[in-house]
Amino acid sequence: MSKKIATVIGATGNQGSAFISVLLQKAEYHIRGVTRNPDSDASNALKENGIEMVRGDLTDEASLKSAFEGSHLIFGVTDFVPGYVEHGGRKGQEIEANYGLNIARAAQATTALEHFIWSTLPGIHNATGGKFSCPNFDGKNQVSEYIRADAALLAKTTFLMIGWYETNFKYPVFTPIWVELANKYVVIGDYPADASLPCIGDVRNNLVPFLERILEQPEKVKNGIIVLAYIENVGFEDLLKRWARAHGKEAVYVKTSHETISQALWPRWTDLAEMARFMGDYKGNNWIYHEDEVLTAKKLGIPQSDFVPLSESLKLLKFD
């Protein structure tokens, strides 16, 4: 029997590499990674594990259709950060949405497709009536809405929503800064200290159990079902203090005005802080969703022992 083709966008990134690690344990799949440069060192390393690497450019829908040809399973993901850094929040959102729409349209055209896993986030602007607009959420949601409008594609789709990366601390609006006179780390922001973060923690390891369950029970997670991947719900300042304790230090969060953040401290990064402002307003484990609208680790039968705890992964996150 011929193997089914599982095609992975972003095969060398955090999410894609987690999915690759799951697929490598599944003998029934031929794994295909999509990259702009199939001859890069990262691509060659994957080839050594028997993974087919093909060219695909997220700006070029035709190249994605070619890369997806014959695929039974497609994992789609986009990276918001490069467009954001170069062009700012709104243009970055537009760029990411266009990448995602190219992926979705290429998936639509893949006749062999049985299962499409789209890595996305909630549409904050729509859900909050415009009170909050977070470009790295809303751009992905534009693609989700496109998928929802196509009944045939939606029937094959799982919406995978991954919680707060601990590496978000590396963005300036969240980065702990060492203050020598205070002998502690300080984060200055305009979002609530108790902003409720559904944390995934070590994404490369902690995403794996979710992806395993998705592959084991596809009929349970298709038809536009949302899988919300996080291991623990933590307030922002609590997470900051946990990180500091993991390094034998103290840390404090100092709340200031939006004007201070947007005009003086981090004008280029204030759009990204919107997700923490939103999470301060919509406290709870499921962002904008009711309990019965999402599948969590508990509902998927994943024990906490399957995850790398935050207490361990935070030790590896350093800013000195």
Coordinates of C-alpha atoms in Angstrom, one line a residue:
M1 CA 0.0 0.0 0.0
S2 CA 1.4 3.4 -0.9
K3 CA 1.9 5.9 1.8
K4 CA -0.2 9.0 2.3
I5 CA 1.5 12.3 1.8
A6 CA 1.7 14.7 4.8
T7 CA 2.9 18.1 3.7
V8 CA 4.2 20.6 6.3
I9 CA 4.6 24.4 5.9
G10 CA 7.3 25.8 8.1
A11 CA 9.0 22.4 8.5
T12 CA 12.0 24.0 10.2
G13 CA 10.1 26.3 12.6
N14 CA 8.7 25.6 16.1
Q15 CA 5.3 24.4 15.0
G16 CA 6.4 22.6 11.8
S17 CA 9.2 20.8 13.6
A18 CA 6.8 19.6 16.3
F19 CA 4.5 18.2 13.6
I20 CA 7.5 16.6 11.8
S21 CA 8.5 14.8 15.0
V22 CA 5.0 13.3 15.3
L23 CA 4.9 12.3 11.6
L24 CA 8.2 10.5 11.9
Q25 CA 6.6 8.1 14.3
K26 CA 3.8 7.3 11.8
A27 CA 4.9 4.8 9.2
E28 CA 1.8 5.4 7.1
Y29 CA 3.0 8.9 6.0
H30 CA 5.4 10.1 3.4
I31 CA 6.6 13.5 4.8
R32 CA 7.0 16.5 2.6
G33 CA 8.4 19.8 3.9
V34 CA 7.8 23.0 2.0
T35 CA 10.4 25.7 2.0
R36 CA 11.6 28.6 -0.2
N37 CA 15.1 27.0 -0.3
P38 CA 15.1 23.2 -0.5
D39 CA 18.9 23.2 -0.6
S40 CA 19.5 25.1 2.7
D41 CA 21.3 23.5 5.6
A42 CA 18.1 23.2 7.5
S43 CA 16.4 21.5 4.6
N44 CA 19.3 19.2 4.1
A45 CA 19.2 18.1 7.7
L46 CA 15.5 17.1 7.3
K47 CA 16.3 15.2 4.1
E48 CA 18.7 13.1 6.1
N49 CA 15.6 11.9 8.1
G50 CA 14.0 10.8 4.8
I51 CA 11.8 13.9 4.5
E52 CA 11.1 15.2 1.0
M53 CA 11.8 18.9 0.7
V54 CA 10.1 20.9 -2.0
R55 CA 10.1 24.5 -3.1
G56 CA 7.1 26.6 -2.1
D57 CA 6.8 30.4 -1.6
L58 CA 4.0 31.8 0.5
T59 CA 3.8 34.8 -1.8
D60 CA 3.2 32.5 -4.8
E61 CA 0.0 30.5 -4.8
A62 CA 1.0 28.5 -7.9
S63 CA 4.1 27.2 -6.2
L64 CA 2.1 26.1 -3.2
K65 CA -0.4 24.2 -5.4
S66 CA 2.6 22.4 -6.9
A67 CA 4.1 21.7 -3.5
F68 CA 0.7 20.3 -2.2
E69 CA 0.0 18.1 -5.2
G70 CA -1.1 14.6 -4.1
S71 CA -1.2 15.6 -0.4
H72 CA -3.7 13.9 1.9
L73 CA -2.7 15.9 5.0
I74 CA -1.6 19.6 5.0
F75 CA -0.3 21.6 8.0
G76 CA -0.5 25.3 7.3
V77 CA 1.2 28.0 9.4
T78 CA 2.4 31.6 8.9
D79 CA 4.9 33.8 10.6
F80 CA 3.7 37.2 11.5
V81 CA 7.0 38.7 12.8
P82 CA 9.0 39.4 9.7
G83 CA 6.3 41.5 8.1
Y84 CA 5.6 43.2 11.4
V85 CA 9.2 44.2 12.0
E86 CA 9.7 45.5 8.5
H87 CA 6.3 47.2 7.9
G88 CA 4.5 47.6 11.2
G89 CA 1.3 46.1 12.5
R90 CA -1.4 46.8 10.0
K91 CA 0.8 46.1 6.9
G92 CA 2.2 43.1 8.7
Q93 CA -1.3 41.8 9.2
E94 CA -2.1 42.2 5.5
I95 CA 1.0 40.4 4.5
E96 CA 0.4 37.4 6.9
A97 CA -3.3 37.2 5.8
N98 CA -2.2 37.0 2.1
Y99 CA 0.3 34.2 2.9
G100 CA -2.4 32.3 4.7
L101 CA -5.0 32.8 1.9
N102 CA -2.5 31.5 -0.6
I103 CA -2.1 28.4 1.6
A104 CA -5.9 27.9 1.9
R105 CA -6.5 28.4 -1.8
A106 CA -3.8 25.9 -2.6
A107 CA -5.3 23.4 -0.1
Q108 CA -8.7 24.0 -1.8
A109 CA -7.2 22.9 -5.1
T110 CA -5.6 19.7 -3.7
T111 CA -7.9 17.0 -4.8
A112 CA -6.4 14.3 -2.6
L113 CA -6.8 16.4 0.5
E114 CA -8.4 14.6 3.5
H115 CA -7.3 16.8 6.4
F116 CA -6.2 20.4 6.6
I117 CA -4.7 21.6 9.9
W118 CA -4.7 25.4 10.0
S119 CA -2.7 27.1 12.7
T120 CA -4.6 30.2 13.6
L121 CA -5.8 32.5 16.4
P122 CA -9.1 34.2 17.4
G123 CA -10.4 37.2 15.5
I124 CA -10.1 39.8 18.3
H125 CA -11.3 42.8 16.3
N126 CA -14.6 41.1 15.4
A127 CA -15.1 39.5 18.7
T128 CA -14.6 42.7 20.7
G129 CA -16.5 45.0 18.4
G130 CA -13.3 46.8 17.5
K131 CA -12.3 47.5 21.1
F132 CA -9.1 45.4 20.5
S133 CA -7.3 44.8 17.2
C134 CA -4.3 42.5 17.4
P135 CA -2.7 42.1 14.0
N136 CA -1.0 38.8 14.7
F137 CA -4.4 37.4 15.7
D138 CA -6.6 39.1 13.2
G139 CA -4.6 38.3 10.1
K140 CA -4.7 34.6 10.8
N141 CA -8.4 34.9 11.5
Q142 CA -9.0 36.4 8.0
V143 CA -7.8 33.1 6.6
S144 CA -10.0 31.1 9.1
E145 CA -13.1 33.1 7.9
Y146 CA -12.2 32.3 4.3
I147 CA -12.0 28.6 5.2
R148 CA -15.4 28.8 7.0
A149 CA -17.0 30.2 3.9
D150 CA -16.1 27.0 1.9
A151 CA -18.1 24.1 3.2
A152 CA -16.0 21.5 1.4
L153 CA -12.7 22.8 2.8
L154 CA -14.2 23.5 6.3
A155 CA -15.3 19.8 6.5
K156 CA -11.6 18.8 6.2
T157 CA -10.2 21.5 8.5
T158 CA -9.0 21.5 12.1
F159 CA -8.4 25.0 13.6
L160 CA -5.3 24.7 15.8
M161 CA -5.0 27.6 18.2
I162 CA -1.7 27.6 20.1
G163 CA -1.4 29.6 23.4
W164 CA 1.1 32.1 24.7
Y165 CA 4.7 31.3 23.8
E166 CA 7.0 31.8 26.8
T167 CA 9.4 33.3 24.2
N168 CA 7.0 36.2 23.8
F169 CA 9.1 37.7 26.7
K170 CA 11.7 38.4 23.9
Y171 CA 9.4 41.1 22.4
P172 CA 10.4 44.5 23.9
V173 CA 6.9 45.2 25.3
F174 CA 7.2 42.1 27.4
T175 CA 11.0 41.8 28.0
P176 CA 12.4 41.8 31.5
I177 CA 15.0 44.5 31.9
W178 CA 17.6 44.3 34.7
V179 CA 17.6 47.3 36.9
E180 CA 20.9 47.3 38.9
L181 CA 19.7 49.8 41.6
A182 CA 16.6 47.8 42.3
N183 CA 18.4 44.5 42.1
K184 CA 15.6 43.0 40.1
Y185 CA 14.1 42.7 36.6
V186 CA 11.4 45.1 35.5
V187 CA 8.8 44.9 32.8
I188 CA 7.0 48.1 31.9
G189 CA 3.7 47.8 30.0
D190 CA 0.1 49.2 29.7
Y191 CA -1.7 45.8 30.0
P192 CA -3.2 44.4 33.2
A193 CA -0.8 42.5 35.5
D194 CA -3.3 39.7 35.7
A195 CA -3.8 39.4 31.9
S196 CA -4.8 35.8 31.6
L197 CA -2.3 33.9 29.4
P198 CA -3.1 30.3 28.2
C199 CA 0.5 29.2 28.0
I200 CA 1.9 26.5 25.8
G201 CA 5.3 26.9 27.3
D202 CA 7.9 24.8 25.4
V203 CA 6.1 24.8 22.1
R204 CA 8.3 22.3 20.3
N205 CA 7.7 19.7 22.9
N206 CA 4.3 20.6 24.3
L207 CA 2.6 20.9 21.0
V208 CA 3.5 17.3 20.2
P209 CA 0.8 15.6 22.4
F210 CA -1.9 17.8 20.8
L211 CA -0.8 16.9 17.3
E212 CA -0.7 13.3 18.2
R213 CA -4.3 13.4 19.3
I214 CA -5.3 15.3 16.2
L215 CA -3.8 12.5 14.0
E216 CA -5.2 9.7 16.1
Q217 CA -8.8 11.0 15.9
P218 CA -9.2 13.1 12.8
E219 CA -13.0 12.7 12.6
K220 CA -13.3 14.2 16.1
V221 CA -11.3 17.3 15.2
K222 CA -12.3 18.1 11.6
N223 CA -15.4 20.1 10.5
G224 CA -13.9 23.4 11.8
I225 CA -13.3 22.1 15.3
I226 CA -11.0 24.3 17.4
V227 CA -8.2 22.7 19.3
L228 CA -6.9 25.1 21.9
A229 CA -3.3 24.1 22.7
Y230 CA -2.1 25.3 26.1
I231 CA -0.8 23.6 29.3
E232 CA -1.7 26.1 32.0
N233 CA -3.5 29.4 32.4
V234 CA -1.2 32.0 34.1
G235 CA -1.4 35.8 34.8
F236 CA 1.2 37.9 33.1
E237 CA 2.9 39.1 36.3
D238 CA 2.7 35.5 37.8
L239 CA 4.5 34.2 34.7
L240 CA 7.1 36.9 34.9
K241 CA 7.8 36.1 38.6
R242 CA 8.0 32.4 37.8
W243 CA 10.6 33.1 35.2
A244 CA 12.6 35.2 37.6
R245 CA 12.5 32.5 40.3
A246 CA 13.7 30.0 37.8
H247 CA 16.8 32.1 37.6
G248 CA 17.2 32.9 41.3
K249 CA 16.1 36.5 40.7
E250 CA 13.2 38.9 41.5
A251 CA 11.0 40.6 38.9
V252 CA 8.2 43.1 39.0
Y253 CA 5.7 44.4 36.5
V254 CA 5.1 48.2 36.4
K255 CA 1.9 49.3 34.7
T256 CA 2.0 52.6 32.9
S257 CA -0.2 54.5 30.4
H258 CA -0.8 53.5 26.8
E259 CA 0.6 56.8 25.7
T260 CA 3.9 56.1 27.5
I261 CA 4.2 52.7 25.7
S262 CA 3.0 53.8 22.3
Q263 CA 4.8 57.2 22.1
A264 CA 7.9 57.0 24.3
L265 CA 9.0 53.4 25.1
W266 CA 7.9 50.9 22.4
P267 CA 6.1 52.7 19.6
R268 CA 7.0 50.0 17.1
W269 CA 5.8 47.2 19.3
T270 CA 2.6 48.6 20.9
D271 CA 0.4 46.7 18.4
L272 CA 1.8 43.5 19.7
A273 CA 1.0 44.4 23.3
E274 CA -2.6 44.5 22.2
M275 CA -2.9 40.7 22.7
A276 CA -2.0 41.2 26.4
R277 CA -4.5 44.1 26.7
F278 CA -7.1 41.8 25.2
M279 CA -6.3 38.9 27.6
G280 CA -6.6 41.3 30.5
D281 CA -10.2 42.1 29.5
Y282 CA -11.2 38.5 28.4
K283 CA -9.9 36.5 31.4
G284 CA -10.4 32.8 31.3
N285 CA -8.9 29.7 29.7
N286 CA -10.5 29.9 26.3
W287 CA -10.0 33.4 25.0
I288 CA -13.3 34.4 23.4
Y289 CA -14.7 30.9 23.3
H290 CA -17.1 29.0 25.6
E291 CA -16.0 25.7 27.1
D292 CA -18.0 23.7 24.7
E293 CA -16.6 25.5 21.6
V294 CA -13.0 24.2 22.0
L295 CA -11.1 21.0 22.6
T296 CA -8.4 21.4 25.3
A297 CA -5.8 19.0 26.6
K298 CA -8.3 17.7 29.2
K299 CA -10.9 16.9 26.6
L300 CA -8.4 15.3 24.3
G301 CA -7.3 13.0 27.2
I302 CA -3.7 14.4 27.5
P303 CA -2.3 14.1 31.0
Q304 CA -0.2 16.9 32.4
S305 CA 2.7 14.5 32.7
D306 CA 3.0 14.6 28.9
F307 CA 4.1 18.2 29.0
V308 CA 7.4 20.0 29.9
P309 CA 6.3 22.1 32.9
L310 CA 6.8 25.8 32.8
S311 CA 9.1 25.5 35.8
E312 CA 11.5 23.6 33.6
S313 CA 11.2 25.4 30.3
L314 CA 11.5 28.9 31.9
K315 CA 15.0 28.0 33.1
L316 CA 16.2 28.0 29.5
L317 CA 14.9 31.5 28.8
K318 CA 17.6 34.1 29.5
F319 CA 18.1 37.8 28.8
D320 CA 21.6 38.6 30.2

